[in-house]
Amino acid sequence: MSEEEKLKVHPEPIEKNRRIRASERSYICESIAERAGLKTVGKEKLKIFTFASNEASISELKRKRITLKNCNSDLVITLEALATKTICASKISSPSSRMIELLQNEGFELSDSGASSGRVDILIGNDYLSAVLTGKTHRLNNCLMLYESVFGWTLSGRDGEFNERTVGKESAGLFIRSSNESEENLSEGIRAMWDIESLGICDSEKRECDKQVIERFEVNLKFVDNRYETGLLWKRDAGDLSDNFDLAKRQFNKVRRELKNDTFVKEQLMEVIKYQKEHNII
């Protein structure tokens, strides 16, 4: 869900309301958590790798308990999210007013009103995603898909009205891993992921014999009468190859025995040989 959700954040008990935006992972902006007076239920240390970074920064984040309520109904969900200063600096584009109006006419009430800014205040993760989504979907076309959530229908995909001329190109990368592994091991893992060898882009190792063949070829290569000439790359120190005389002799003796037993074939063969001799074929 990379669109704005119409919902409210409540501490426990429900006393203060704040209108926020929601997205994919279970994080919440510290400013929203402080203004809403959310209760801290624990702390966690995370190793955070930013895009293309080889070193992790260790941060201790407070875990807040949040109650999310649909603005248009009494549906309520309670979850826990880590409070951080900034979730994502890149702004998320909202559906166009024309798209919202068209979908409302079709009976789809979007969770995104398209009214507020594109800043991400909450990221709902996979741990709570199944509680937010109802499982109902509706495909509009090859580019747009609707997913029903407890806060309304969420539009996912590309709106044809947004293109490179009207929307600036923005990208954000975030890699967060919480584990007991050392920073050195994690850094090596990140580096290996971006090495071109991991993508299969690498030079095949040249064997020593291949190098020798190339060197001999270059030494023997000559330019004569506007053309290149080179000698055959005979194998050096090649041993004497055994002949197949014994095998040929056995096959010949086998044919002789068969001809003795089949006089018709023998006579036909003799006629062919006689004809070839008379005409100097053999």
PDB file of N, CA and C in Angstrom, residues 93-150:
ATOM      1  N   SER A  93       3.140   9.784  -4.593  1.00  0.00           N
ATOM      2  CA  SER A  93       2.109  10.439  -5.403  1.00  0.00           C
ATOM      3  C   SER A  93       0.728   9.923  -5.027  1.00  0.00           C
ATOM      4  N   SER A  94      -0.231  10.816  -4.940  1.00  0.00           N
ATOM      5  CA  SER A  94      -1.616  10.457  -4.638  1.00  0.00           C
ATOM      6  C   SER A  94      -2.404  10.295  -5.931  1.00  0.00           C
ATOM      7  N   PRO A  95      -3.499   9.522  -5.910  1.00  0.00           N
ATOM      8  CA  PRO A  95      -4.344   9.404  -7.099  1.00  0.00           C
ATOM      9  C   PRO A  95      -4.900  10.761  -7.509  1.00  0.00           C
ATOM     10  N   SER A  96      -5.102  10.945  -8.787  1.00  0.00           N
ATOM     11  CA  SER A  96      -5.638  12.215  -9.280  1.00  0.00           C
ATOM     12  C   SER A  96      -7.098  12.368  -8.857  1.00  0.00           C
ATOM     13  N   SER A  97      -7.559  13.601  -8.788  1.00  0.00           N
ATOM     14  CA  SER A  97      -8.951  13.866  -8.414  1.00  0.00           C
ATOM     15  C   SER A  97      -9.907  13.237  -9.420  1.00  0.00           C
ATOM     16  N   ARG A  98      -9.511  13.217 -10.681  1.00  0.00           N
ATOM     17  CA  ARG A  98     -10.347  12.594 -11.716  1.00  0.00           C
ATOM     18  C   ARG A  98     -10.483  11.095 -11.468  1.00  0.00           C
ATOM     19  N   MET A  99      -9.366  10.441 -11.098  1.00  0.00           N
ATOM     20  CA  MET A  99      -9.405   9.008 -10.821  1.00  0.00           C
ATOM     21  C   MET A  99     -10.265   8.716  -9.595  1.00  0.00           C
ATOM     22  N   ILE A 100     -10.134   9.532  -8.549  1.00  0.00           N
ATOM     23  CA  ILE A 100     -10.935   9.335  -7.341  1.00  0.00           C
ATOM     24  C   ILE A 100     -12.420   9.473  -7.650  1.00  0.00           C
ATOM     25  N   GLU A 101     -12.772  10.470  -8.453  1.00  0.00           N
ATOM     26  CA  GLU A 101     -14.178  10.692  -8.807  1.00  0.00           C
ATOM     27  C   GLU A 101     -14.734   9.537  -9.629  1.00  0.00           C
ATOM     28  N   LEU A 102     -13.957   9.048 -10.587  1.00  0.00           N
ATOM     29  CA  LEU A 102     -14.407   7.929 -11.415  1.00  0.00           C
ATOM     30  C   LEU A 102     -14.650   6.679 -10.575  1.00  0.00           C
ATOM     31  N   LEU A 103     -13.754   6.395  -9.642  1.00  0.00           N
ATOM     32  CA  LEU A 103     -13.900   5.209  -8.804  1.00  0.00           C
ATOM     33  C   LEU A 103     -15.063   5.345  -7.833  1.00  0.00           C
ATOM     34  N   GLN A 104     -15.289   6.538  -7.327  1.00  0.00           N
ATOM     35  CA  GLN A 104     -16.442   6.750  -6.445  1.00  0.00           C
ATOM     36  C   GLN A 104     -17.747   6.516  -7.190  1.00  0.00           C
ATOM     37  N   ASN A 105     -17.793   6.920  -8.455  1.00  0.00           N
ATOM     38  CA  ASN A 105     -18.993   6.680  -9.263  1.00  0.00           C
ATOM     39  C   ASN A 105     -19.221   5.193  -9.498  1.00  0.00           C
ATOM     40  N   GLU A 106     -18.129   4.409  -9.463  1.00  0.00           N
ATOM     41  CA  GLU A 106     -18.241   2.959  -9.630  1.00  0.00           C
ATOM     42  C   GLU A 106     -18.495   2.245  -8.308  1.00  0.00           C
ATOM     43  N   GLY A 107     -18.570   2.997  -7.216  1.00  0.00           N
ATOM     44  CA  GLY A 107     -18.860   2.403  -5.917  1.00  0.00           C
ATOM     45  C   GLY A 107     -17.643   2.050  -5.092  1.00  0.00           C
ATOM     46  N   PHE A 108     -16.459   2.531  -5.496  1.00  0.00           N
ATOM     47  CA  PHE A 108     -15.232   2.247  -4.747  1.00  0.00           C
ATOM     48  C   PHE A 108     -14.823   3.489  -3.954  1.00  0.00           C
ATOM     49  N   GLU A 109     -14.908   3.394  -2.632  1.00  0.00           N
ATOM     50  CA  GLU A 109     -14.504   4.491  -1.759  1.00  0.00           C
ATOM     51  C   GLU A 109     -13.032   4.306  -1.408  1.00  0.00           C
ATOM     52  N   LEU A 110     -12.179   5.182  -1.948  1.00  0.00           N
ATOM     53  CA  LEU A 110     -10.747   5.040  -1.734  1.00  0.00           C
ATOM     54  C   LEU A 110     -10.350   5.441  -0.321  1.00  0.00           C
ATOM     55  N   SER A 111      -9.332   4.763   0.195  1.00  0.00           N
ATOM     56  CA  SER A 111      -8.772   5.148   1.492  1.00  0.00           C
ATOM     57  C   SER A 111      -7.939   6.408   1.374  1.00  0.00           C
ATOM     58  N   ASP A 112      -7.500   6.732   0.166  1.00  0.00           N
ATOM     59  CA  ASP A 112      -6.685   7.923  -0.082  1.00  0.00           C
ATOM     60  C   ASP A 112      -7.578   9.029  -0.621  1.00  0.00           C
ATOM     61  N   SER A 113      -7.657  10.126   0.122  1.00  0.00           N
ATOM     62  CA  SER A 113      -8.487  11.243  -0.325  1.00  0.00           C
ATOM     63  C   SER A 113      -7.780  12.111  -1.346  1.00  0.00           C
ATOM     64  N   GLY A 114      -6.438  11.988  -1.418  1.00  0.00           N
ATOM     65  CA  GLY A 114      -5.665  12.793  -2.346  1.00  0.00           C
ATOM     66  C   GLY A 114      -5.516  14.233  -1.924  1.00  0.00           C
ATOM     67  N   ALA A 115      -5.886  14.562  -0.678  1.00  0.00           N
ATOM     68  CA  ALA A 115      -5.905  15.962  -0.248  1.00  0.00           C
ATOM     69  C   ALA A 115      -4.615  16.392   0.427  1.00  0.00           C
ATOM     70  N   SER A 116      -3.982  15.498   1.197  1.00  0.00           N
ATOM     71  CA  SER A 116      -2.822  15.904   1.987  1.00  0.00           C
ATOM     72  C   SER A 116      -1.528  15.700   1.214  1.00  0.00           C
ATOM     73  N   SER A 117      -0.412  16.073   1.855  1.00  0.00           N
ATOM     74  CA  SER A 117       0.893  15.997   1.208  1.00  0.00           C
ATOM     75  C   SER A 117       1.329  14.552   1.034  1.00  0.00           C
ATOM     76  N   GLY A 118       2.429  14.379   0.307  1.00  0.00           N
ATOM     77  CA  GLY A 118       2.896  13.035   0.004  1.00  0.00           C
ATOM     78  C   GLY A 118       3.841  12.450   1.020  1.00  0.00           C
ATOM     79  N   ARG A 119       3.990  13.048   2.202  1.00  0.00           N
ATOM     80  CA  ARG A 119       4.904  12.525   3.207  1.00  0.00           C
ATOM     81  C   ARG A 119       4.348  11.245   3.816  1.00  0.00           C
ATOM     82  N   VAL A 120       5.241  10.296   4.090  1.00  0.00           N
ATOM     83  CA  VAL A 120       4.839   9.030   4.710  1.00  0.00           C
ATOM     84  C   VAL A 120       5.000   9.149   6.217  1.00  0.00           C
ATOM     85  N   ASP A 121       3.908   8.979   6.953  1.00  0.00           N
ATOM     86  CA  ASP A 121       3.927   9.073   8.412  1.00  0.00           C
ATOM     87  C   ASP A 121       3.900   7.707   9.083  1.00  0.00           C
ATOM     88  N   ILE A 122       3.299   6.727   8.425  1.00  0.00           N
ATOM     89  CA  ILE A 122       3.245   5.375   8.983  1.00  0.00           C
ATOM     90  C   ILE A 122       3.519   4.377   7.865  1.00  0.00           C
ATOM     91  N   LEU A 123       4.284   3.337   8.204  1.00  0.00           N
ATOM     92  CA  LEU A 123       4.535   2.236   7.280  1.00  0.00           C
ATOM     93  C   LEU A 123       4.015   0.964   7.926  1.00  0.00           C
ATOM     94  N   ILE A 124       3.045   0.327   7.310  1.00  0.00           N
ATOM     95  CA  ILE A 124       2.462  -0.901   7.855  1.00  0.00           C
ATOM     96  C   ILE A 124       3.193  -2.091   7.252  1.00  0.00           C
ATOM     97  N   GLY A 125       3.765  -2.935   8.120  1.00  0.00           N
ATOM     98  CA  GLY A 125       4.563  -4.065   7.657  1.00  0.00           C
ATOM     99  C   GLY A 125       3.759  -5.324   7.441  1.00  0.00           C
ATOM    100  N   ASN A 126       4.482  -6.361   6.990  1.00  0.00           N
ATOM    101  CA  ASN A 126       3.832  -7.638   6.722  1.00  0.00           C
ATOM    102  C   ASN A 126       3.247  -8.267   7.976  1.00  0.00           C
ATOM    103  N   ASP A 127       3.787  -7.894   9.140  1.00  0.00           N
ATOM    104  CA  ASP A 127       3.261  -8.482  10.369  1.00  0.00           C
ATOM    105  C   ASP A 127       1.821  -8.069  10.638  1.00  0.00           C
ATOM    106  N   TYR A 128       1.399  -6.925  10.080  1.00  0.00           N
ATOM    107  CA  TYR A 128       0.017  -6.470  10.276  1.00  0.00           C
ATOM    108  C   TYR A 128      -0.733  -6.306   8.956  1.00  0.00           C
ATOM    109  N   LEU A 129      -0.071  -6.592   7.842  1.00  0.00           N
ATOM    110  CA  LEU A 129      -0.705  -6.373   6.548  1.00  0.00           C
ATOM    111  C   LEU A 129      -1.945  -7.239   6.365  1.00  0.00           C
ATOM    112  N   SER A 130      -1.874  -8.499   6.831  1.00  0.00           N
ATOM    113  CA  SER A 130      -3.023  -9.389   6.672  1.00  0.00           C
ATOM    114  C   SER A 130      -4.221  -8.912   7.479  1.00  0.00           C
ATOM    115  N   ALA A 131      -3.970  -8.165   8.568  1.00  0.00           N
ATOM    116  CA  ALA A 131      -5.077  -7.636   9.370  1.00  0.00           C
ATOM    117  C   ALA A 131      -5.692  -6.407   8.730  1.00  0.00           C
ATOM    118  N   VAL A 132      -4.917  -5.729   7.869  1.00  0.00           N
ATOM    119  CA  VAL A 132      -5.409  -4.514   7.216  1.00  0.00           C
ATOM    120  C   VAL A 132      -6.162  -4.842   5.936  1.00  0.00           C
ATOM    121  N   LEU A 133      -5.636  -5.777   5.140  1.00  0.00           N
ATOM    122  CA  LEU A 133      -6.272  -6.136   3.872  1.00  0.00           C
ATOM    123  C   LEU A 133      -7.362  -7.171   4.090  1.00  0.00           C
ATOM    124  N   THR A 134      -8.464  -7.020   3.374  1.00  0.00           N
ATOM    125  CA  THR A 134      -9.575  -7.968   3.495  1.00  0.00           C
ATOM    126  C   THR A 134      -9.432  -9.150   2.551  1.00  0.00           C
ATOM    127  N   GLY A 135      -8.592  -9.027   1.536  1.00  0.00           N
ATOM    128  CA  GLY A 135      -8.424 -10.090   0.553  1.00  0.00           C
ATOM    129  C   GLY A 135      -9.178  -9.848  -0.743  1.00  0.00           C
ATOM    130  N   LYS A 136     -10.074  -8.857  -0.759  1.00  0.00           N
ATOM    131  CA  LYS A 136     -10.823  -8.548  -1.976  1.00  0.00           C
ATOM    132  C   LYS A 136      -9.984  -7.660  -2.892  1.00  0.00           C
ATOM    133  N   THR A 137     -10.027  -7.963  -4.190  1.00  0.00           N
ATOM    134  CA  THR A 137      -9.291  -7.173  -5.181  1.00  0.00           C
ATOM    135  C   THR A 137     -10.187  -6.897  -6.378  1.00  0.00           C
ATOM    136  N   HIS A 138      -9.810  -5.895  -7.138  1.00  0.00           N
ATOM    137  CA  HIS A 138     -10.532  -5.552  -8.373  1.00  0.00           C
ATOM    138  C   HIS A 138      -9.536  -4.941  -9.355  1.00  0.00           C
ATOM    139  N   ARG A 139      -9.392  -5.587 -10.517  1.00  0.00           N
ATOM    140  CA  ARG A 139      -8.461  -5.087 -11.533  1.00  0.00           C
ATOM    141  C   ARG A 139      -9.173  -4.093 -12.441  1.00  0.00           C
ATOM    142  N   LEU A 140      -8.591  -2.890 -12.551  1.00  0.00           N
ATOM    143  CA  LEU A 140      -9.142  -1.861 -13.427  1.00  0.00           C
ATOM    144  C   LEU A 140      -8.613  -2.006 -14.846  1.00  0.00           C
ATOM    145  N   ASN A 141      -7.310  -2.207 -14.982  1.00  0.00           N
ATOM    146  CA  ASN A 141      -6.670  -2.448 -16.277  1.00  0.00           C
ATOM    147  C   ASN A 141      -5.318  -3.090 -16.006  1.00  0.00           C
ATOM    148  N   ASN A 142      -4.472  -3.130 -17.034  1.00  0.00           N
ATOM    149  CA  ASN A 142      -3.170  -3.769 -16.873  1.00  0.00           C
ATOM    150  C   ASN A 142      -2.241  -2.996 -15.942  1.00  0.00           C
ATOM    151  N   CYS A 143      -2.546  -1.729 -15.700  1.00  0.00           N
ATOM    152  CA  CYS A 143      -1.660  -0.881 -14.890  1.00  0.00           C
ATOM    153  C   CYS A 143      -2.193  -0.605 -13.494  1.00  0.00           C
ATOM    154  N   LEU A 144      -3.489  -0.747 -13.284  1.00  0.00           N
ATOM    155  CA  LEU A 144      -4.091  -0.342 -12.012  1.00  0.00           C
ATOM    156  C   LEU A 144      -4.852  -1.496 -11.371  1.00  0.00           C
ATOM    157  N   MET A 145      -4.696  -1.605 -10.061  1.00  0.00           N
ATOM    158  CA  MET A 145      -5.346  -2.655  -9.292  1.00  0.00           C
ATOM    159  C   MET A 145      -5.879  -2.054  -8.003  1.00  0.00           C
ATOM    160  N   LEU A 146      -7.051  -2.512  -7.568  1.00  0.00           N
ATOM    161  CA  LEU A 146      -7.647  -2.066  -6.313  1.00  0.00           C
ATOM    162  C   LEU A 146      -7.566  -3.185  -5.283  1.00  0.00           C
ATOM    163  N   TYR A 147      -7.128  -2.840  -4.074  1.00  0.00           N
ATOM    164  CA  TYR A 147      -7.090  -3.777  -2.958  1.00  0.00           C
ATOM    165  C   TYR A 147      -7.951  -3.205  -1.834  1.00  0.00           C
ATOM    166  N   GLU A 148      -8.872  -4.014  -1.316  1.00  0.00           N
ATOM    167  CA  GLU A 148      -9.742  -3.533  -0.248  1.00  0.00           C
ATOM    168  C   GLU A 148      -9.049  -3.700   1.099  1.00  0.00           C
ATOM    169  N   SER A 149      -9.048  -2.645   1.887  1.00  0.00           N
ATOM    170  CA  SER A 149      -8.520  -2.678   3.242  1.00  0.00           C
ATOM    171  C   SER A 149      -9.619  -2.236   4.201  1.00  0.00           C
ATOM    172  N   VAL A 150      -9.331  -2.328   5.493  1.00  0.00           N
ATOM    173  CA  VAL A 150     -10.327  -1.915   6.482  1.00  0.00           C
ATOM    174  C   VAL A 150     -10.533  -0.407   6.451  1.00  0.00           C
TER     175      VAL A 150
END
